[in-house]
mmCIF file of C-alpha atoms (C1' of nucleotides) in Angstrom:
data_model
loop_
_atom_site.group_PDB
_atom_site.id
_atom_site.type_symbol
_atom_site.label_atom_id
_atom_site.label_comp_id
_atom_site.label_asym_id
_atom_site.label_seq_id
_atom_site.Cartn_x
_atom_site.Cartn_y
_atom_site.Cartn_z
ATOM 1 C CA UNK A 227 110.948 -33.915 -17.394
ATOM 2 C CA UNK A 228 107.462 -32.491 -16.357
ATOM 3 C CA UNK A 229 107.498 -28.744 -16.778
ATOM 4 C CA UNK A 230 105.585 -26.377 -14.614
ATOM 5 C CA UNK A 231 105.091 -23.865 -18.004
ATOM 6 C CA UNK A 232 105.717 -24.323 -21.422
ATOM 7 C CA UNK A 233 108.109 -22.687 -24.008
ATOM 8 C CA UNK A 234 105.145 -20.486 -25.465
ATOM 9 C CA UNK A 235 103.484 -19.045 -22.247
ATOM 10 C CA UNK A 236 107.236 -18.140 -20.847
ATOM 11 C CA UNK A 237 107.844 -16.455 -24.377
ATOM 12 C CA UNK A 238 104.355 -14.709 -24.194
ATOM 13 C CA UNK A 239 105.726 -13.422 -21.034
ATOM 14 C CA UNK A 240 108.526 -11.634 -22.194
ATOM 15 C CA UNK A 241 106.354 -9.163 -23.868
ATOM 16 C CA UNK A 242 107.964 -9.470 -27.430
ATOM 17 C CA UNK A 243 106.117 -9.752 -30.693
ATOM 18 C CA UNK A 244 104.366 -13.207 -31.707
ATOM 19 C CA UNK A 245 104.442 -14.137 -35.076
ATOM 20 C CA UNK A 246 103.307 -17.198 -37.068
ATOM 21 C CA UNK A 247 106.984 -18.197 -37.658
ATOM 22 C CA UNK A 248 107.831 -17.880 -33.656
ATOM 23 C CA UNK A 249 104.515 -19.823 -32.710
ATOM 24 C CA UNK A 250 105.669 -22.472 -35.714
ATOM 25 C CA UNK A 251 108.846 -22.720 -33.599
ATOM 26 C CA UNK A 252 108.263 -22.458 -30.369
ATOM 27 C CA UNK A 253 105.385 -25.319 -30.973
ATOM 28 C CA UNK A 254 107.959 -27.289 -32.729
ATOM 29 C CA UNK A 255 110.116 -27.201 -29.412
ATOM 30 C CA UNK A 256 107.526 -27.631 -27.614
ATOM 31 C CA UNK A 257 106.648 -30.584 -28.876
ATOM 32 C CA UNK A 258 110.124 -31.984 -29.561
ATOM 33 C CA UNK A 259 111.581 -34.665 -26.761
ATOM 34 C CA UNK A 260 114.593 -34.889 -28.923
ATOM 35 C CA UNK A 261 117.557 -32.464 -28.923
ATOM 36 C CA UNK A 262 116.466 -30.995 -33.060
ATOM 37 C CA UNK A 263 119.325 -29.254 -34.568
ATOM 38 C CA UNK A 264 118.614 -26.133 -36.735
ATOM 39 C CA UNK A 265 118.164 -28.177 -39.970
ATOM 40 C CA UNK A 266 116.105 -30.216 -37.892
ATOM 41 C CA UNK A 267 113.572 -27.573 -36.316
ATOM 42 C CA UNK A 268 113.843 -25.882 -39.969
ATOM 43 C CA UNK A 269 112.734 -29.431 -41.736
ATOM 44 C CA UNK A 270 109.600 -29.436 -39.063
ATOM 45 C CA UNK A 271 108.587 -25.808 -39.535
ATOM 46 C CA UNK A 272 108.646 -26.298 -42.803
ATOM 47 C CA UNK A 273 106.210 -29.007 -42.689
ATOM 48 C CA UNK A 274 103.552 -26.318 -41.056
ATOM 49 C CA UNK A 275 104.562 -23.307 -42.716
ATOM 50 C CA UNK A 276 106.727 -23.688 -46.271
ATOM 51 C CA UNK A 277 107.824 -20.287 -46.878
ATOM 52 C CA UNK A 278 109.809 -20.066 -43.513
ATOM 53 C CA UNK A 279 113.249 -19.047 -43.672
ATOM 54 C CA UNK A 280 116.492 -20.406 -42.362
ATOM 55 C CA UNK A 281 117.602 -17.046 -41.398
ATOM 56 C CA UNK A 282 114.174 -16.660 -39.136
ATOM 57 C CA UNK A 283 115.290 -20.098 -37.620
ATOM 58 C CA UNK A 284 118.301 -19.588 -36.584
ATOM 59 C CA UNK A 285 117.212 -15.474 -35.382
ATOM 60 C CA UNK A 286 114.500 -17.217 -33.538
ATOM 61 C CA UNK A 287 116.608 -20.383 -31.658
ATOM 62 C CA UNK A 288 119.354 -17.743 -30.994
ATOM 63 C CA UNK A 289 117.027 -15.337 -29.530
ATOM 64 C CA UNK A 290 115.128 -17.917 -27.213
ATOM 65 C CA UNK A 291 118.779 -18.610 -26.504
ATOM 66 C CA UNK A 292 119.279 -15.341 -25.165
ATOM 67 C CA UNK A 293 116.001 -15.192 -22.706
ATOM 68 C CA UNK A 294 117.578 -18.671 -21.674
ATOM 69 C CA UNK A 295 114.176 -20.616 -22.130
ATOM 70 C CA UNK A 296 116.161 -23.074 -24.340
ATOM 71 C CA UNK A 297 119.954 -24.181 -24.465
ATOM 72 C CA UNK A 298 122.314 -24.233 -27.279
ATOM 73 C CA UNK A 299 124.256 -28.353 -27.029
ATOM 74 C CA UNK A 300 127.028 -29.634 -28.983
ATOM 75 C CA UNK A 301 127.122 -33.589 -28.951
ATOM 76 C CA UNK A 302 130.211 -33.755 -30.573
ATOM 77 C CA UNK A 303 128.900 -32.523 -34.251
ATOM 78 C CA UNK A 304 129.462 -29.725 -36.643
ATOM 79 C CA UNK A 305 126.557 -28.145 -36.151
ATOM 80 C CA UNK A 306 124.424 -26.945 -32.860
ATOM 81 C CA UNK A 307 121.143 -28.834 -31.396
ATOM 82 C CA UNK A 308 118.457 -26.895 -29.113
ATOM 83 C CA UNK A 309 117.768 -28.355 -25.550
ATOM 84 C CA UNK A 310 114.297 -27.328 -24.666
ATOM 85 C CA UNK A 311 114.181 -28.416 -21.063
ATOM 86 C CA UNK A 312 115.814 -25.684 -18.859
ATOM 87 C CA UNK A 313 115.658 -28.114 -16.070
ATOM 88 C CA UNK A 314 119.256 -29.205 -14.775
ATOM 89 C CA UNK A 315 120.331 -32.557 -16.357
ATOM 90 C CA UNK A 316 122.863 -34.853 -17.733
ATOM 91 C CA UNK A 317 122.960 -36.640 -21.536
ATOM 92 C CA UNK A 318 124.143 -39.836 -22.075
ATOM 93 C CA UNK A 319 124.683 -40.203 -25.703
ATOM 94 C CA UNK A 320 123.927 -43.667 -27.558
ATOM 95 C CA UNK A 321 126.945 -43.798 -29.806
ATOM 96 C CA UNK A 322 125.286 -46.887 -32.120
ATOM 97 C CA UNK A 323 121.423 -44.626 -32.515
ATOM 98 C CA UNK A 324 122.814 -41.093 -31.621
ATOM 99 C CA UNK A 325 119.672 -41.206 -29.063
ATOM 100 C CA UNK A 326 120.407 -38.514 -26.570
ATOM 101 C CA UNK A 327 118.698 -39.983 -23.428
ATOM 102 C CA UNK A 328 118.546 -37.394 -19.953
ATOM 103 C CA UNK A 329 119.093 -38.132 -16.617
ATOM 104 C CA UNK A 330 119.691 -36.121 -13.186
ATOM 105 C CA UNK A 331 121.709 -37.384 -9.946
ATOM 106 C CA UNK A 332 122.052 -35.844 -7.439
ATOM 107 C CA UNK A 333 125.551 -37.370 -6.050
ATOM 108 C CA UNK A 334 126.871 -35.839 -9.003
ATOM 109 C CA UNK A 335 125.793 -32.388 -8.116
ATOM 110 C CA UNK A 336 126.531 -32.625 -4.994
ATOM 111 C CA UNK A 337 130.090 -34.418 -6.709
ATOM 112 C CA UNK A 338 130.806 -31.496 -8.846
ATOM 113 C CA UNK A 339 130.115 -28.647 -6.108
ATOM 114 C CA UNK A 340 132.744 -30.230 -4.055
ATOM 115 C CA UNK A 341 135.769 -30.644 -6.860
ATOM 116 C CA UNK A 342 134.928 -27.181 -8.050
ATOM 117 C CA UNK A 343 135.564 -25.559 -4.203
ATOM 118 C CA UNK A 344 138.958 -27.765 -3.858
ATOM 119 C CA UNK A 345 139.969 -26.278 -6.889
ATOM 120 C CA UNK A 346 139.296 -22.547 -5.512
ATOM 121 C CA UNK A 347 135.960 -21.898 -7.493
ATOM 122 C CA UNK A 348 132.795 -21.176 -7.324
ATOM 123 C CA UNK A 349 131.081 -22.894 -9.799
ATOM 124 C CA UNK A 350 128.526 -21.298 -12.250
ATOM 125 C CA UNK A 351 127.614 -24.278 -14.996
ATOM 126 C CA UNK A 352 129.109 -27.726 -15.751
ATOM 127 C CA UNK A 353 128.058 -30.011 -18.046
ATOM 128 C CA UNK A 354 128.627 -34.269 -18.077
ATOM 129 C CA UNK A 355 128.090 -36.448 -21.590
ATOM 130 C CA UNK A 356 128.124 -39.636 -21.224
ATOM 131 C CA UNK A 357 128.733 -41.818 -24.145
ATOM 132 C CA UNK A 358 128.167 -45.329 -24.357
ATOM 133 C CA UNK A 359 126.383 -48.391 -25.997
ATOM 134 C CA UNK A 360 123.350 -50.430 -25.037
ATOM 135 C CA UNK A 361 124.226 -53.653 -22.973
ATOM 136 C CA UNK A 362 122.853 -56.398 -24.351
ATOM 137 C CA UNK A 363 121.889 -59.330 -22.269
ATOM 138 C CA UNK A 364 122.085 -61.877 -24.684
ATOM 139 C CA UNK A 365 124.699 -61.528 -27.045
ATOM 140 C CA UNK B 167 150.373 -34.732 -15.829
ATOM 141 C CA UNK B 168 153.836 -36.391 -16.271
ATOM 142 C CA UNK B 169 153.430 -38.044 -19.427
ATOM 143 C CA UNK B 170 155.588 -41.305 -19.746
ATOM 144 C CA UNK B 171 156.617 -40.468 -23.133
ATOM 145 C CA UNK B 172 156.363 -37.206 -25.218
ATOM 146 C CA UNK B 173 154.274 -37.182 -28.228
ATOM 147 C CA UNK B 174 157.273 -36.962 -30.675
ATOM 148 C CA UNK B 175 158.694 -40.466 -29.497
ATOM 149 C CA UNK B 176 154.736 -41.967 -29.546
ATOM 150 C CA UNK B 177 154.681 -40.631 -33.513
ATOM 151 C CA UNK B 178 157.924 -41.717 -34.363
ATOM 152 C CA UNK B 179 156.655 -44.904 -33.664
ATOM 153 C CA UNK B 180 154.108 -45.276 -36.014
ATOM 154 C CA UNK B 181 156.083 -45.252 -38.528
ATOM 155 C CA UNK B 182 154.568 -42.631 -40.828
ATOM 156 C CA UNK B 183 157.077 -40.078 -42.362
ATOM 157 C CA UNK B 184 159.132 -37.101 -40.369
ATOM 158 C CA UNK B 185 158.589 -34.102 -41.874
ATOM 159 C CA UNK B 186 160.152 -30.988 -41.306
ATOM 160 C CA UNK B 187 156.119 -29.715 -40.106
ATOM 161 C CA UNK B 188 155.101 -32.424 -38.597
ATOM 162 C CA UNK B 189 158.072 -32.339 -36.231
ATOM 163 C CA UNK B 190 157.208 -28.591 -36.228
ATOM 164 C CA UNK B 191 153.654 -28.867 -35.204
ATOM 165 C CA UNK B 192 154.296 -31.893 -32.962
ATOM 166 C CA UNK B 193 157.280 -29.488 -30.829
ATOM 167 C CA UNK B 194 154.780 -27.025 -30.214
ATOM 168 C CA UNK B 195 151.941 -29.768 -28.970
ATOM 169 C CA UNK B 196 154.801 -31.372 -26.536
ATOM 170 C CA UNK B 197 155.286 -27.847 -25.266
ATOM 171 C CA UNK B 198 151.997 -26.876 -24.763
ATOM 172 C CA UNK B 199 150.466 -26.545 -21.546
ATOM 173 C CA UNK B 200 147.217 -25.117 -22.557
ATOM 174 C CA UNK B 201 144.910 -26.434 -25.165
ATOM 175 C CA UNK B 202 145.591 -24.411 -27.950
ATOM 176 C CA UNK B 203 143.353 -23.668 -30.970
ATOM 177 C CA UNK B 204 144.416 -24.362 -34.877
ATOM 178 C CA UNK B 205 144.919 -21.065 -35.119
ATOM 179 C CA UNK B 206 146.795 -20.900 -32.277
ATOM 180 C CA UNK B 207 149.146 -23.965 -33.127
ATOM 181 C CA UNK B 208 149.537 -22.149 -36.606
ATOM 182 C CA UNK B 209 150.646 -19.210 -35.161
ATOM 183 C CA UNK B 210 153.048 -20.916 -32.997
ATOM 184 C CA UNK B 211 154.227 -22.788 -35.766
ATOM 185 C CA UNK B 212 154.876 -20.026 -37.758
ATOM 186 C CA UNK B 213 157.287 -18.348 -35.399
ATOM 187 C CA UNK B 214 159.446 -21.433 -35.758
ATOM 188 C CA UNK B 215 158.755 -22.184 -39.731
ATOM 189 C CA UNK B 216 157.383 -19.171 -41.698
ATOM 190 C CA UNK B 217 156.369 -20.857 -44.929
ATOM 191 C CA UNK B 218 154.301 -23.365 -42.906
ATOM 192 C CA UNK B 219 150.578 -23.176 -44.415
ATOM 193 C CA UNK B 220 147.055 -23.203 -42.401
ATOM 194 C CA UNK B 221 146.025 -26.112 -44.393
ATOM 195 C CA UNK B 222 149.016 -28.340 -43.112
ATOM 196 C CA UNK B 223 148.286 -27.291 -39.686
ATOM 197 C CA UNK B 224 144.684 -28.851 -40.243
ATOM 198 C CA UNK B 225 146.116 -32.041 -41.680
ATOM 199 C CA UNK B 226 148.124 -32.541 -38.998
ATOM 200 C CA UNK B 227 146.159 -32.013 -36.367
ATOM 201 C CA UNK B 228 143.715 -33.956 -37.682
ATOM 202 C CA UNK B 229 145.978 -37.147 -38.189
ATOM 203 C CA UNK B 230 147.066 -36.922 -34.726
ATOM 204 C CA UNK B 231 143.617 -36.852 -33.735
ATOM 205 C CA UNK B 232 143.269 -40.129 -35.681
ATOM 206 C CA UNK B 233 145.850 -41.955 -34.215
ATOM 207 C CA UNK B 234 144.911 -41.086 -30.689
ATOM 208 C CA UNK B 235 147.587 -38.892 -30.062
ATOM 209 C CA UNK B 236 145.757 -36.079 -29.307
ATOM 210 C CA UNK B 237 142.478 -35.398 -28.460
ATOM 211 C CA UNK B 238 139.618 -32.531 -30.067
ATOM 212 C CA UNK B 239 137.771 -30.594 -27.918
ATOM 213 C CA UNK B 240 135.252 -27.671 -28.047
ATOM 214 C CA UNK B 241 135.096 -25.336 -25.049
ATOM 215 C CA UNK B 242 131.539 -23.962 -26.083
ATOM 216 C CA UNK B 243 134.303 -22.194 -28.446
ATOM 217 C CA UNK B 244 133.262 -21.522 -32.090
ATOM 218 C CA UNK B 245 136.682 -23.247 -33.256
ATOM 219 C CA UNK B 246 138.152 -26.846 -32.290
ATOM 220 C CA UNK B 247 141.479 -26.986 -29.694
ATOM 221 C CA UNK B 248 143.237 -29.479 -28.877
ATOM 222 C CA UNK B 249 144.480 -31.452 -25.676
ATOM 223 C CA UNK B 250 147.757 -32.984 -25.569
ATOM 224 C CA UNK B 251 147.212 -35.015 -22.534
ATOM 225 C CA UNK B 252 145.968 -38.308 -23.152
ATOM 226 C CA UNK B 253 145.340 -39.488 -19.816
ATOM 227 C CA UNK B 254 141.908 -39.361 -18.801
ATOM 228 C CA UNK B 255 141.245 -36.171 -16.632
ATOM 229 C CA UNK B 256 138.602 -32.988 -16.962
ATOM 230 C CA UNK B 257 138.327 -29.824 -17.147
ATOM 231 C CA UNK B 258 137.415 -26.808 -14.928
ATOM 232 C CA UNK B 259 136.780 -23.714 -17.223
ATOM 233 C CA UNK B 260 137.645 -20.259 -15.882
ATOM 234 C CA UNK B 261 135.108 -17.938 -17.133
ATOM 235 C CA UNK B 262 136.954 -15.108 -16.138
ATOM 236 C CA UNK B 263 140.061 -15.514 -17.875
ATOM 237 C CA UNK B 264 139.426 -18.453 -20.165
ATOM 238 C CA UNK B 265 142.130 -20.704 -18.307
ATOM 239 C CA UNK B 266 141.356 -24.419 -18.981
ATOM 240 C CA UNK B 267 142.400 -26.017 -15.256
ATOM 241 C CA UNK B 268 142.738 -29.980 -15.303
ATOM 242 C CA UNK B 269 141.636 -32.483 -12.812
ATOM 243 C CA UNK B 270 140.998 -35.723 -12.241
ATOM 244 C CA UNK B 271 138.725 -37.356 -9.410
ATOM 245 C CA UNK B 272 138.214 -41.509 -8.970
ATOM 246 C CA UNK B 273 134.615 -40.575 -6.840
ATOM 247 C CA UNK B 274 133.206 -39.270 -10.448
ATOM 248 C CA UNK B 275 134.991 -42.355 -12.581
ATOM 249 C CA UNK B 276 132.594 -44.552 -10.245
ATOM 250 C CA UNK B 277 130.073 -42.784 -9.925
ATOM 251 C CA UNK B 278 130.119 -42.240 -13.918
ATOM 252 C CA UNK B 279 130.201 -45.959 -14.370
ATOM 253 C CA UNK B 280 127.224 -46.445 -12.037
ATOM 254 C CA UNK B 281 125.405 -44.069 -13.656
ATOM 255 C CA UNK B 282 125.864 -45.515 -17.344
ATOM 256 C CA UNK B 283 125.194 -49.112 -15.837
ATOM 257 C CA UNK B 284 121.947 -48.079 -14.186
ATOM 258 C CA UNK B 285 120.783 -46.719 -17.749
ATOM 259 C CA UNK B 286 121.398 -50.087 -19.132
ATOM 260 C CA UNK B 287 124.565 -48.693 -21.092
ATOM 261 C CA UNK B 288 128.048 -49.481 -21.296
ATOM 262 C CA UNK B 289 130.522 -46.468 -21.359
ATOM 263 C CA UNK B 290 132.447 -45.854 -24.018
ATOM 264 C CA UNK B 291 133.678 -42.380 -22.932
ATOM 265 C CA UNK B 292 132.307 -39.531 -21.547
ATOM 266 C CA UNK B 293 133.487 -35.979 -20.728
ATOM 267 C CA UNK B 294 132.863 -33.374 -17.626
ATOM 268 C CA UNK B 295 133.366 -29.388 -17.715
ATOM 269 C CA UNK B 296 132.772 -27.399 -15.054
ATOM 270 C CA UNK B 297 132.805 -23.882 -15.426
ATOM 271 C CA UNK B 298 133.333 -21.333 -12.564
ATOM 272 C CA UNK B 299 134.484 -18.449 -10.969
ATOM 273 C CA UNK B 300 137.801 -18.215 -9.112
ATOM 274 C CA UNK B 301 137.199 -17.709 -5.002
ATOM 275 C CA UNK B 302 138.245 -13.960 -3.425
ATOM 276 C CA UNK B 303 138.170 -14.593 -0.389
ATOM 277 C CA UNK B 304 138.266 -10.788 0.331
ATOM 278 C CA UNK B 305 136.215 -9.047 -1.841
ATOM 279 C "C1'" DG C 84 162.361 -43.712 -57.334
ATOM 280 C "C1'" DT C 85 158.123 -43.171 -55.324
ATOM 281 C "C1'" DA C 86 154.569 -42.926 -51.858
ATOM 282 C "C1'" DG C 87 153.298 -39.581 -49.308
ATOM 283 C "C1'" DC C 88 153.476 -34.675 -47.807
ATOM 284 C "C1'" DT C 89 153.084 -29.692 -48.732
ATOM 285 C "C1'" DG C 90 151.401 -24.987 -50.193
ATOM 286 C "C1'" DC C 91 148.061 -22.693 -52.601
ATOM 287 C "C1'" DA C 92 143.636 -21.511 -53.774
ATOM 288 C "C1'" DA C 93 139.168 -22.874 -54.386
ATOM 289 C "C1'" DA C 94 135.317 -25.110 -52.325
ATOM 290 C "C1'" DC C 95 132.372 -26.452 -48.589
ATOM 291 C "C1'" DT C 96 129.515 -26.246 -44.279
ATOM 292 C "C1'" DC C 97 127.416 -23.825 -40.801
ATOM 293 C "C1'" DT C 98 126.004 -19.416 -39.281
ATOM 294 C "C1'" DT C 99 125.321 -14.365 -39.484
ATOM 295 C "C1'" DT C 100 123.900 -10.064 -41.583
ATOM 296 C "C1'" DG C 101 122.253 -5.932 -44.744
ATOM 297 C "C1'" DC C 102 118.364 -4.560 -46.733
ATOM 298 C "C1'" DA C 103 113.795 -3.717 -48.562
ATOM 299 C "C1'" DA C 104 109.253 -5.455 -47.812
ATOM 300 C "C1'" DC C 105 106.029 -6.796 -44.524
ATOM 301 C "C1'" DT C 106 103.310 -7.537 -40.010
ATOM 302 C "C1'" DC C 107 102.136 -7.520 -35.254
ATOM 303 C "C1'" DT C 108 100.465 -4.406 -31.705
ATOM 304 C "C1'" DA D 39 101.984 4.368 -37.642
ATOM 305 C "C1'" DG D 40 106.066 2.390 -36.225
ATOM 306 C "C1'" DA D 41 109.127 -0.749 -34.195
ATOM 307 C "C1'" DG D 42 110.331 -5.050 -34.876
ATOM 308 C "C1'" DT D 43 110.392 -9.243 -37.980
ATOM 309 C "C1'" DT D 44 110.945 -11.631 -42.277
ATOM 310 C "C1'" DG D 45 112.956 -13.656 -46.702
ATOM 311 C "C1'" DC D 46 116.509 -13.378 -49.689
ATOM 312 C "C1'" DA D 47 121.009 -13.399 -51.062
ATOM 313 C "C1'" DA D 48 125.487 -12.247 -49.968
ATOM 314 C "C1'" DA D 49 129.126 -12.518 -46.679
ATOM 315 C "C1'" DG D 50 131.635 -14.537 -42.792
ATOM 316 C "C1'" DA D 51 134.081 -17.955 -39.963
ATOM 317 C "C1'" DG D 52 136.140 -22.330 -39.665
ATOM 318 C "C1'" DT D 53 137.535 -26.332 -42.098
ATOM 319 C "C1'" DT D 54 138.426 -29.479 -46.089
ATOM 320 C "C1'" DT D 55 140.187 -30.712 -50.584
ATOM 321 C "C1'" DG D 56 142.225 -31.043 -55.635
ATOM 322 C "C1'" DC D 57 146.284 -30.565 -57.620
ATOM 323 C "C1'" DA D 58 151.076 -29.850 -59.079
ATOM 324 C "C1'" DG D 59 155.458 -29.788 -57.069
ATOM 325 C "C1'" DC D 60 158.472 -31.362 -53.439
ATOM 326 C "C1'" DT D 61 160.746 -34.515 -49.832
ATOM 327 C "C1'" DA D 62 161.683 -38.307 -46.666
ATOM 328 C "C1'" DC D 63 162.675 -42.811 -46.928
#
DNA sequence: GTAGCTGCAAACTCTTTGCAACTCT
DNA sequence: AGAGTTGCAAAGAGTTTGCAGCTAC
């Protein structure tokens, strides 16, 4: 969860223009520890800079898409929602809150590397989405 | 992959009506070995009835979806397809050729389970796509 | 006979794009 | 100055829906 960099410096790096829209929205994924959908990130930017476009929102999450410094999810909606941590992981969605909480394990890796070769591959991305509900003790 | 009963016999029982689409549409699922897309089932469907329409495909896909007959899925595709197989397995993704290959492995329904449990969440389903390359072992 | 299904076309949602104006570097 | 970016509005893909006519039961 700790990352070495964040979204802005590795963007800075690439060498492509900064404008006040990108900085709006790469600051907005910066800061976001949820999984914001376009509407989402466009709802936030718009907070910080009104006359923002959709168009410039989706140009923008598509082309941080591209230099892979954030990942494009579908939870089972309609519409797309922007993982900002490049790290490998795992979602396990909470069906009752629709909180997307992340976890890594390493048997699974280790799990998936293995079926993958039995089957004759070499494997070159995976995901696993969990979906379940809270346990409650009490009731 | 031997499904006790076909997916006609599992609708018939149901009770809704047998129309001359539906039977269509559900032919074409029972056949199916891949995961085809609406589009896909439409054009299928048309070979067989020519006046079927786009819109009927939807409906019926979608019904079947409802009653658990068949199951949605999105491949990182832009367009739903659906699986015909009900019983729970995954899916290896060829990224070569686009082949869907099916598997199922009891180490990852534990370890799944574990994982959810150790969150503090019981599962209510959960899915697992691996995506690859097929072996050469020559080249 | 009638509840429910169908085809058609229009509508809807999410996303992409052409273009003229603008802005980083 | 110039390449690249933006906002706007229009267009595109995929999917859903209202309605009048039709069909299985």
């Amino acid at each position: 969860m700790t990352e070495t960099e964040n979204l802005e410096s590795r963007y800075l790096k690439s060498g492509l223009k900064m404008t006040g829209q990108r900085r709006t929205i790469i600051k907005i994924l910066d800061e976001a520890s949820d999984h914001p959908s376009v509407e989402t990130v466009y709802a936030r930017a718009r907070q910080i800079d009104p006359s923002i476009s959709l168009a410039t929102v989706y140009r923008t999450l598509s082309l941080l898409e591209e230099m892979d410094l954030i990942i494009k999810r579908d939870f089972n909606d309609s519409y797309a929602r922007y993982d900002t941590n490049i790290d490998h992981h795992h979602h396990l969605i909470d069906m009752e809150s629709g909180a997307v909480i992340e976890f890594k394990n390493e048997e699974l890796e280790a799990l998936k590397l293995k079926i993958a070769r039995d089957l004759g591959y070499d494997l070159l991305d995976h995901r696993l989405e969990l979906y379940g509900r809270k346990k409650s003790s009490s009731s």
